[in-house]
């Protein structure tokens, strides 16, 4: 009895969107997208530029209010909750356009995320540097993305690739249940890409985290994804096993035909 | 010990350390270093403005909130104590009551303004605070039965603070220890305590979030920080400290009126002091207030001497005529912003950092 109960619980989606839609004036950037994300899986979200992938992320993580539809986290309707609340409920986001605290140090960028995760933000009477565990945690995460040596530099002084890695480090520091990566390796040099991909591999290998990954490089998608969904003009046009989706005519035509085929 | 006292926020520049120490020692010994009521008044004003400017920097420099209502909170503190002492006569009871009432009113106002308008864009928030502050100033002058209108109110302070009071017979270093000296040290000690308290707050985990919000509020939200809550808290803290600065000013002046507390001139002075000293560093408030208030009080005299010395030279003597002191203050301000966009503290710290990197 209890065994079937827990089996059913595992099968429950941890995150789902139902009829999710957002309209900018006359333009519908995400159009009626319904999708379930099961715990412990990595779903790749592909589609040409302007398809609505980032906007879909914004709706899920609460950066943008939906025009219609719902977002559910662990069965709870979170459509009307703000981004901070969703983050504290276990959603983490790395942004496509790097979005850092430019005039704070690299370490401080990560430490602030650790501090938020530990719920220490309102504390006014202690000194920040006396919370050594937060600093140690932030340093450890910087080590994971190979940024330990840059810890005292300003975030604005980093190269583009290092900024992307810092984005990922901040996401790791939030220790979310749901990781949302928006083109994490875009614009990175070839030798930097594996650092990030190994990390995603690592998170996936733990088995208890749910990962949403927007990625253009088809070899990456093929090696990491359990499932692929395809967005096109705001619509969800394909959804399924990687091989099956990549072979489908709609993908060949809508996405792979659009000049990205050489990545396959 | 020093780390705890300064909350680990050291000046990080030798020149700045010297400058701060000079101000600290100067203010601590002011009654014995300088004589005459005018000089002591300058020192007390510096103490109070350090607090007032630092509390404004908590909002502007640390959190990135542009508010024009800071003098309103300052005025509430001054009027709270002034009205209570005027109505109830001298005594510590009225001081406590006036302070408590002023803090309560400031807190409610700051909360209401914050919750209603900190969600909107920064420019609208600035406009709203401007409107509220202007309305408050009009209200204060209209309710002349209570506030004394444009003339303000003079009142008697508790006995120990009155000029005729003698703490002890005789003099120390040529100064009688009268009520003015007692009041001065009350102001000085309160200002020092409030400053160290603010230093603690900006170096707490909370203070770090404020800086994050200033840097990138969108990202701070994505990290899970509810920026409205933090902004409102920063606003309330700034307002409460400004209120206490107003209380100190009222006790020092034994007078409260719209010119000294609520006027827009005071607001622009605060802005200038923050910018000259350096935004986003509380030490900037110390340097900015000290320099600005000294210039305000002594530039005129200095120019009078220069003008006299140049009396033979037709154009220059006119240029340095004491009546032009405001022009020169303006010129000094423009030059300092042009050459030190990060303020004096920012400039000194950057210089120290560059030197330490050159010779590791
Ligand atoms: N805030 C916004 N206001 C207006 N249009 C937007 C906004 N955000 C995104 N869009 C539009 O929505 C479409 C989808 O954009 P986006 O989600 O960034 O695509 P992708 O990430 O798939 O490249 C684009 O046409 C874009 O111009
Ligand atoms: Mg995108």
XYZ file of C-alpha atoms and ligand atoms in Angstrom:
652
model
C 0.000 0.000 0.000
C 2.560 2.521 1.121
C 4.868 1.309 -1.611
C 2.382 2.170 -4.339
C 1.753 5.512 -2.615
C 5.376 6.496 -2.760
C 5.656 5.208 -6.302
C 2.772 7.486 -7.205
C 4.467 10.364 -5.428
C 7.616 9.909 -7.477
C 5.589 9.966 -10.645
C 3.989 13.287 -9.667
C 5.455 16.217 -11.586
C 7.423 18.542 -9.334
C 6.758 21.413 -11.672
C 4.067 21.917 -14.254
C 2.690 24.646 -16.437
C -0.831 24.586 -17.755
C -1.976 26.751 -20.651
C 0.793 29.211 -19.788
C 0.528 32.331 -21.931
C 2.017 35.797 -21.991
C 1.089 38.584 -24.344
C 3.156 41.696 -25.052
C 0.688 44.003 -26.753
C -0.354 42.019 -29.800
C 2.584 39.633 -29.664
C 2.057 36.336 -27.853
C 5.543 35.326 -26.740
C 4.483 32.146 -24.929
C 1.278 30.618 -26.169
C -0.722 28.075 -24.205
C 2.225 25.950 -23.121
C 1.345 22.956 -20.958
C 4.151 20.788 -19.725
C 5.015 18.609 -16.727
C 8.528 18.251 -15.305
C 9.227 15.154 -13.260
C 11.683 15.152 -10.382
C 15.185 13.965 -11.131
C 14.943 14.566 -14.873
C 16.766 16.905 -17.212
C 14.574 18.529 -19.813
C 16.191 20.410 -22.645
C 14.230 23.283 -24.120
C 15.195 24.091 -27.687
C 13.934 26.380 -30.382
C 15.199 29.178 -32.607
C 16.021 32.626 -31.235
C 12.886 34.497 -30.266
C 10.925 31.264 -29.809
C 9.998 32.238 -26.258
C 12.367 30.023 -24.225
C 13.672 32.769 -21.961
C 10.179 34.192 -21.597
C 8.904 30.741 -20.629
C 11.610 30.647 -17.939
C 10.603 34.116 -16.767
C 7.033 32.932 -16.319
C 8.110 29.836 -14.394
C 10.531 31.599 -12.051
C 8.237 34.583 -11.543
C 10.177 37.370 -13.242
C 7.173 38.001 -15.454
C 3.453 37.734 -14.599
C 1.483 35.386 -16.834
C -1.404 36.662 -18.940
C -3.158 33.307 -18.624
C -2.522 29.783 -17.412
C -1.006 28.393 -14.248
C 2.364 27.331 -12.848
C 2.369 24.639 -10.182
C 5.235 23.679 -7.905
C 4.821 20.378 -6.029
C 1.117 20.586 -6.772
C 0.756 24.099 -5.346
C -0.441 26.903 -7.589
C 2.332 29.516 -7.571
C 1.164 31.571 -10.564
C 0.585 34.648 -8.444
C 3.646 34.410 -6.225
C 6.594 36.755 -6.772
C 10.088 35.746 -7.796
C 11.618 35.980 -4.275
C 8.999 33.618 -2.865
C 9.497 31.115 -5.682
C 13.241 31.198 -5.120
C 12.735 30.495 -1.447
C 10.459 27.604 -2.415
C 13.334 25.965 -4.243
C 13.538 27.386 -7.738
C 16.875 28.618 -8.995
C 17.683 30.475 -12.137
C 20.841 31.277 -14.080
C 20.159 34.053 -16.528
C 20.961 34.101 -20.217
C 22.037 37.731 -20.188
C 24.389 37.745 -17.257
C 22.766 39.418 -14.364
C 25.251 40.006 -11.557
C 26.085 42.563 -8.896
C 28.762 44.316 -10.973
C 30.418 46.408 -8.257
C 30.505 43.684 -5.621
C 33.270 41.128 -5.414
C 32.975 37.714 -7.045
C 32.859 36.126 -3.604
C 30.187 38.533 -2.414
C 27.990 37.707 -5.420
C 27.970 34.064 -4.344
C 27.921 34.766 -0.600
C 24.731 36.801 -1.001
C 23.066 33.781 -2.567
C 24.247 31.521 0.271
C 23.018 34.103 2.768
C 19.589 34.163 1.144
C 19.386 30.385 1.173
C 20.221 30.349 4.887
C 17.547 32.961 5.571
C 19.954 35.464 7.145
C 19.015 38.568 5.160
C 17.117 40.481 7.837
C 19.863 40.022 10.439
C 21.040 43.550 11.346
C 23.016 43.071 14.514
C 25.740 40.602 13.579
C 28.657 41.300 11.294
C 28.581 39.678 7.872
C 32.178 38.432 8.028
C 31.590 36.681 11.340
C 29.373 34.194 9.500
C 32.374 32.204 8.370
C 30.323 29.220 7.282
C 28.668 31.339 4.590
C 32.012 32.535 3.306
C 33.423 29.012 3.344
C 30.424 27.732 1.409
C 30.764 30.516 -1.158
C 34.477 29.788 -1.538
C 33.792 26.105 -2.036
C 31.299 26.863 -4.804
C 33.723 29.259 -6.495
C 36.167 26.354 -6.497
C 33.640 24.205 -8.334
C 33.388 26.670 -11.208
C 37.139 27.361 -11.223
C 36.778 30.961 -10.049
C 38.461 30.601 -6.639
C 41.361 32.819 -7.671
C 39.116 35.654 -8.745
C 37.245 35.836 -5.448
C 38.277 39.396 -4.577
C 37.855 40.874 -8.043
C 34.779 42.880 -8.902
C 32.223 40.918 -10.885
C 32.370 43.597 -13.578
C 36.078 42.856 -14.107
C 35.457 39.248 -15.194
C 35.650 38.027 -18.773
C 32.423 37.003 -20.457
C 33.087 33.314 -19.849
C 33.895 33.877 -16.194
C 30.720 35.897 -15.771
C 28.739 32.957 -17.106
C 30.488 30.697 -14.623
C 29.656 33.122 -11.829
C 26.015 32.964 -12.910
C 26.165 29.213 -12.484
C 27.944 29.546 -9.121
C 25.165 31.798 -7.814
C 22.612 29.233 -8.928
C 24.504 26.458 -7.138
C 24.686 28.576 -3.993
C 20.901 28.754 -3.830
C 20.820 24.936 -3.586
C 17.508 24.788 -5.422
C 15.405 21.719 -6.198
C 14.779 23.038 -9.669
C 17.730 24.311 -11.688
C 16.975 26.523 -14.661
C 19.923 27.093 -16.987
C 19.388 29.539 -19.834
C 22.083 28.907 -22.448
C 24.773 28.527 -19.761
C 27.623 27.988 -22.205
C 26.717 30.597 -24.828
C 29.711 32.702 -25.770
C 32.118 30.655 -23.655
C 35.481 29.624 -24.990
C 35.823 25.922 -25.844
C 37.975 25.091 -22.836
C 35.502 26.703 -20.407
C 32.442 24.817 -21.634
C 33.334 21.462 -20.007
C 33.524 23.052 -16.527
C 29.885 24.042 -16.759
C 28.721 20.888 -18.486
C 30.462 18.703 -15.897
C 28.646 20.588 -13.181
C 25.285 20.031 -14.827
C 26.215 16.370 -15.242
C 27.073 16.240 -11.588
C 23.788 17.781 -10.461
C 21.918 15.385 -12.704
C 23.831 12.409 -11.334
C 22.560 13.166 -7.833
C 19.161 12.122 -9.143
C 17.007 14.262 -6.861
C 17.229 17.556 -8.704
C 15.111 18.684 -11.614
C 16.904 20.509 -14.381
C 15.544 22.692 -17.160
C 18.178 23.537 -19.729
C 17.935 25.884 -22.675
C 20.778 24.948 -24.982
C 21.573 25.314 -28.669
C 24.436 22.860 -28.949
C 22.767 19.657 -30.086
C 25.594 17.360 -28.999
C 25.256 18.750 -25.471
C 21.501 18.280 -25.503
C 21.874 14.729 -26.813
C 24.306 13.748 -24.083
C 22.452 15.333 -21.164
C 18.735 15.393 -21.839
C 16.185 12.813 -20.753
C 13.633 14.650 -22.784
C 13.420 17.526 -25.220
C 10.672 20.048 -25.705
C 10.647 22.383 -28.668
C 9.244 25.889 -28.612
C 8.509 27.756 -31.813
C 6.821 31.167 -32.037
C 5.676 30.694 -28.462
C 4.043 27.325 -29.120
C 5.187 24.011 -27.747
C 5.582 22.092 -30.998
C 7.304 18.869 -29.934
C 7.867 16.958 -26.723
C 9.459 13.570 -26.181
C 12.565 11.395 -26.032
C 15.653 13.113 -27.476
C 16.114 10.826 -30.492
C 12.437 10.869 -31.316
C 12.148 14.664 -31.104
C 15.292 15.279 -33.108
C 14.036 12.996 -35.843
C 10.586 14.515 -36.021
C 9.843 16.476 -39.204
C 8.632 19.521 -37.302
C 12.007 19.878 -35.589
C 13.959 19.247 -38.757
C 11.960 21.954 -40.418
C 11.252 24.472 -37.664
C 14.464 24.367 -35.760
C 17.253 22.391 -37.281
C 16.468 23.839 -40.661
C 17.022 27.338 -39.318
C 20.771 27.331 -39.716
C 21.504 25.400 -36.552
C 21.752 22.054 -38.305
C 25.517 22.198 -38.385
C 25.558 21.809 -34.615
C 23.964 18.370 -34.826
C 37.794 45.189 19.968
C 38.268 47.885 17.356
C 36.846 45.473 14.812
C 33.691 45.116 16.884
C 33.430 48.844 17.522
C 33.881 49.791 13.880
C 32.052 46.700 12.673
C 35.126 45.696 10.700
C 34.656 48.705 8.442
C 38.080 50.303 8.662
C 38.951 53.516 6.832
C 41.314 51.525 4.528
C 43.430 54.571 3.715
C 46.022 56.227 5.887
C 45.013 59.730 4.847
C 41.391 58.945 5.608
C 42.281 57.473 9.008
C 44.170 60.633 9.886
C 41.316 62.817 8.662
C 38.733 60.863 10.658
C 40.874 60.860 13.764
C 41.338 64.592 13.434
C 37.589 65.110 13.249
C 36.966 62.708 16.143
C 39.537 64.277 18.456
C 38.528 67.757 17.377
C 34.892 67.111 18.173
C 35.656 65.212 21.389
C 37.713 68.097 22.769
C 35.915 70.956 21.035
C 34.763 72.750 24.213
C 38.393 72.962 25.355
C 40.063 73.519 22.002
C 37.950 76.433 20.877
C 36.354 79.222 22.783
C 33.273 81.213 22.161
C 29.710 80.150 21.524
C 30.040 80.273 17.740
C 32.816 77.698 17.535
C 31.048 75.289 19.867
C 27.915 75.724 17.812
C 29.844 74.728 14.690
C 31.148 71.608 16.460
C 27.683 70.576 17.682
C 26.221 71.167 14.234
C 28.895 68.918 12.725
C 28.070 66.145 15.249
C 24.373 66.308 14.426
C 24.879 66.511 10.674
C 27.214 63.532 10.697
C 24.270 61.517 12.016
C 21.748 63.144 9.707
C 23.911 62.747 6.599
C 24.893 59.179 7.491
C 21.249 58.216 7.919
C 20.547 59.716 4.500
C 23.456 57.782 3.020
C 21.923 54.599 4.422
C 19.109 55.218 1.958
C 20.844 56.931 -0.955
C 24.336 55.468 -0.953
C 23.685 51.987 0.375
C 20.216 51.173 -0.878
C 19.894 53.505 -3.860
C 16.700 55.180 -2.643
C 16.368 58.835 -3.644
C 14.248 60.603 -1.047
C 13.602 64.282 -0.457
C 11.715 63.708 2.773
C 14.711 63.341 5.024
C 14.431 66.810 6.517
C 10.803 66.062 7.294
C 11.860 63.278 9.659
C 14.587 65.509 11.049
C 11.957 68.194 11.611
C 9.564 65.753 13.272
C 12.244 64.950 15.842
C 13.029 68.611 16.482
C 9.387 69.655 16.666
C 8.463 66.650 18.808
C 10.872 67.642 21.552
C 10.365 71.369 21.014
C 6.590 71.248 21.271
C 6.688 68.927 24.285
C 9.158 71.146 26.145
C 7.268 74.282 25.163
C 3.940 72.891 26.339
C 5.040 71.015 29.440
C 7.979 73.088 30.623
C 11.567 71.951 31.104
C 12.165 68.384 32.278
C 13.287 64.996 31.024
C 9.704 63.716 30.949
C 8.753 66.022 28.054
C 12.021 65.171 26.277
C 11.246 61.448 26.507
C 7.623 61.948 25.544
C 8.447 64.261 22.634
C 11.130 61.881 21.371
C 8.861 58.837 21.632
C 5.989 60.589 19.884
C 8.304 61.879 17.152
C 9.798 58.413 16.586
C 6.318 56.893 16.380
C 5.100 59.498 13.881
C 8.258 59.137 11.763
C 7.984 55.363 11.764
C 4.369 55.403 10.643
C 5.056 57.993 7.943
C 8.131 56.154 6.674
C 6.229 52.878 6.598
C 3.269 54.354 4.774
C 5.367 56.232 2.202
C 7.542 53.145 1.785
C 4.832 50.559 1.365
C 2.780 52.729 -0.955
C 5.528 53.924 -3.168
C 8.745 51.905 -2.944
C 7.307 49.554 -5.542
C 7.146 52.340 -8.091
C 10.058 53.625 -10.123
C 12.769 55.568 -8.333
C 11.855 58.868 -9.966
C 8.245 58.598 -8.829
C 9.359 57.739 -5.344
C 11.528 60.858 -5.257
C 8.560 62.928 -6.443
C 6.243 61.466 -3.832
C 8.683 62.186 -1.004
C 9.109 65.719 -2.330
C 5.343 66.252 -2.293
C 4.904 64.774 1.177
C 7.769 66.834 2.596
C 6.388 70.034 1.040
C 2.929 69.292 2.399
C 4.402 68.649 5.832
C 6.295 71.949 5.812
C 3.095 73.809 4.900
C 1.216 71.962 7.632
C 3.859 72.864 10.207
C 3.621 76.558 9.383
C -0.198 76.498 9.239
C -0.634 74.877 12.655
C 0.953 77.910 14.252
C -0.903 77.422 17.554
C 1.118 74.287 18.092
C 4.279 74.852 16.099
C 4.702 78.593 16.372
C 4.322 78.957 12.603
C 7.102 80.673 10.703
C 8.611 82.030 13.924
C 9.026 78.609 15.429
C 9.235 77.950 19.121
C 11.837 78.754 21.733
C 11.703 76.643 24.843
C 13.555 75.804 28.018
C 15.572 72.601 28.163
C 16.021 70.469 31.322
C 17.979 72.292 33.992
C 21.244 70.402 33.590
C 21.341 71.518 29.933
C 20.657 75.186 30.620
C 23.540 77.650 30.127
C 23.240 78.881 33.705
C 23.771 75.399 35.118
C 27.220 74.636 36.600
C 28.276 71.034 36.799
C 31.218 71.984 39.024
C 32.908 75.055 40.388
C 35.901 76.472 38.615
C 37.066 75.844 35.079
C 38.847 73.166 33.111
C 41.348 74.506 30.581
C 39.739 77.884 30.822
C 36.195 76.702 30.217
C 33.462 76.697 32.827
C 31.653 73.349 32.830
C 28.207 74.769 32.293
C 24.993 73.415 30.810
C 26.209 74.159 27.298
C 29.205 71.892 27.743
C 26.953 69.190 29.211
C 24.589 69.560 26.249
C 27.503 69.425 23.853
C 28.708 66.137 25.293
C 25.191 64.739 25.238
C 25.064 65.608 21.534
C 28.558 64.281 20.883
C 28.038 60.967 22.706
C 24.644 60.384 21.115
C 26.011 61.176 17.678
C 28.953 58.826 18.154
C 26.695 56.015 19.380
C 24.246 56.479 16.514
C 27.071 56.559 13.994
C 28.593 53.326 15.324
C 25.134 51.739 15.310
C 24.683 52.619 11.640
C 28.163 51.308 10.906
C 27.065 48.025 12.449
C 23.874 47.923 10.397
C 25.576 48.519 7.054
C 28.095 45.772 7.818
C 25.487 43.233 8.888
C 24.020 40.608 6.562
C 21.095 43.019 6.190
C 23.398 45.844 5.127
C 24.942 43.603 2.503
C 21.514 42.972 1.006
C 20.948 46.730 0.806
C 24.086 47.066 -1.304
C 22.950 44.191 -3.487
C 19.623 45.947 -4.032
C 21.426 49.135 -5.004
C 23.581 47.181 -7.450
C 20.860 45.093 -9.085
C 17.443 44.880 -7.478
C 16.148 42.481 -10.111
C 18.876 40.006 -9.262
C 18.389 40.500 -5.530
C 14.770 39.448 -6.020
C 15.869 36.419 -7.997
C 18.071 35.439 -5.067
C 14.985 35.363 -2.858
C 15.256 38.771 -1.186
C 11.988 40.708 -1.096
C 13.373 44.082 -2.052
C 10.277 46.021 -0.974
C 10.742 44.772 2.580
C 14.427 45.676 2.627
C 13.860 49.082 1.075
C 11.095 49.854 3.533
C 13.257 48.782 6.457
C 16.162 50.924 5.244
C 13.757 53.805 4.864
C 12.365 53.385 8.377
C 15.834 53.107 9.894
C 16.998 56.232 8.080
C 13.875 58.084 9.163
C 14.226 57.067 12.818
C 17.868 58.087 13.004
C 17.066 61.406 11.297
C 14.359 61.942 13.898
C 16.888 61.437 16.682
C 19.231 63.896 14.974
C 16.345 66.367 15.056
C 15.888 65.760 18.779
C 19.556 66.528 19.368
C 19.344 69.677 17.259
C 16.330 70.931 19.218
C 18.079 70.317 22.542
C 21.160 72.095 21.301
C 19.448 75.136 19.793
C 16.667 75.381 22.417
C 14.643 76.488 19.442
C 12.757 74.816 16.633
C 11.544 76.477 13.472
C 10.908 75.676 9.810
C 14.113 77.333 8.575
C 16.487 75.212 10.623
C 14.798 71.857 10.074
C 12.156 71.616 7.375
C 13.465 73.941 4.680
C 14.545 72.614 1.320
C 17.863 74.349 1.879
C 18.697 71.869 4.638
C 17.798 69.033 2.251
C 20.177 70.305 -0.443
C 22.894 70.760 2.193
C 22.493 67.102 3.179
C 22.699 66.043 -0.466
C 25.869 68.080 -0.997
C 27.502 66.639 2.127
C 26.733 63.064 1.059
C 28.123 63.622 -2.404
C 31.229 65.532 -1.300
C 32.080 62.956 1.363
C 31.330 59.948 -0.808
C 28.134 57.995 -1.258
C 27.823 54.480 0.056
C 30.408 54.874 2.784
C 29.376 56.204 6.170
C 32.781 57.782 6.697
C 31.876 60.033 3.803
C 29.182 61.528 6.020
C 31.830 62.464 8.596
C 34.200 64.039 6.093
C 31.441 65.686 4.068
C 29.652 67.196 7.058
C 32.826 68.451 8.696
C 34.176 70.106 5.546
C 30.870 71.526 4.429
C 29.895 73.021 7.782
C 33.372 74.426 8.348
C 33.276 76.011 4.906
C 29.774 77.326 5.509
C 30.903 79.009 8.716
C 34.422 80.111 7.992
C 34.705 80.579 4.239
C 33.170 84.019 4.564
C 35.709 85.134 7.163
C 38.552 83.636 5.157
C 37.419 85.473 2.069
C 37.160 88.702 3.993
C 40.844 88.412 4.799
C 41.742 87.508 1.227
C 39.743 90.446 -0.054
C 41.503 92.812 2.321
C 44.908 91.474 1.348
C 44.010 92.033 -2.292
C 42.440 95.427 -1.712
C 44.766 97.088 -4.197
C 43.887 94.714 -7.026
C 40.589 95.850 -8.542
C 39.051 92.668 -9.970
C 40.386 90.104 -7.530
C 39.327 91.982 -4.416
C 35.811 92.057 -5.844
C 35.977 88.335 -6.610
C 36.936 87.504 -3.043
C 34.466 89.881 -1.465
C 32.865 88.087 1.524
C 29.437 88.405 -0.102
C 30.566 86.002 -2.821
C 31.182 83.150 -0.412
C 28.186 81.184 -1.686
C 29.499 81.424 -5.219
C 32.809 79.997 -4.061
C 31.114 77.246 -2.118
C 29.331 76.356 -5.349
C 32.608 76.375 -7.262
C 34.221 74.151 -4.635
C 31.296 71.773 -4.877
C 31.420 71.519 -8.660
C 35.187 70.995 -8.577
C 34.970 68.298 -5.912
C 32.263 66.402 -7.783
C 34.233 66.741 -11.010
C 37.522 65.545 -9.562
C 36.152 63.109 -6.978
C 32.986 61.600 -8.418
C 33.130 58.934 -5.698
C 33.572 61.568 -3.028
C 36.586 62.317 -0.904
C 36.428 58.948 0.845
C 36.129 57.074 -2.447
C 39.125 58.991 -3.821
C 41.294 58.363 -0.757
C 40.428 54.664 -0.644
C 41.070 54.203 -4.359
C 44.446 55.907 -3.919
C 45.380 53.641 -1.009
C 44.276 50.549 -2.943
C 46.323 51.510 -5.994
C 49.433 52.043 -3.848
C 49.015 48.735 -2.027
C 48.709 46.892 -5.344
C 51.794 48.556 -6.735
C 53.909 47.368 -3.803
C 52.457 44.066 -2.622
N 9.398 42.156 -21.932
C 9.111 41.961 -23.230
N 8.363 42.860 -23.897
C 8.069 42.676 -25.199
N 8.456 41.603 -25.925
C 9.214 40.676 -25.317
C 9.583 40.800 -23.944
N 10.323 39.714 -23.595
C 10.410 38.973 -24.704
N 9.744 39.527 -25.743
C 9.602 38.981 -27.075
O 9.185 37.643 -26.930
C 9.805 36.828 -27.902
C 10.497 35.670 -27.232
O 11.718 36.109 -26.647
P 12.649 35.147 -25.818
O 11.801 34.445 -24.830
O 13.746 35.958 -25.298
O 13.173 34.134 -26.911
P 14.311 33.036 -26.806
O 14.828 33.006 -25.412
O 13.647 31.770 -27.186
O 15.358 33.421 -27.774
C 10.726 37.719 -28.706
O 10.055 38.083 -29.895
C 10.914 38.910 -27.815
O 11.147 40.064 -28.578
Mg 16.673 33.331 -24.662
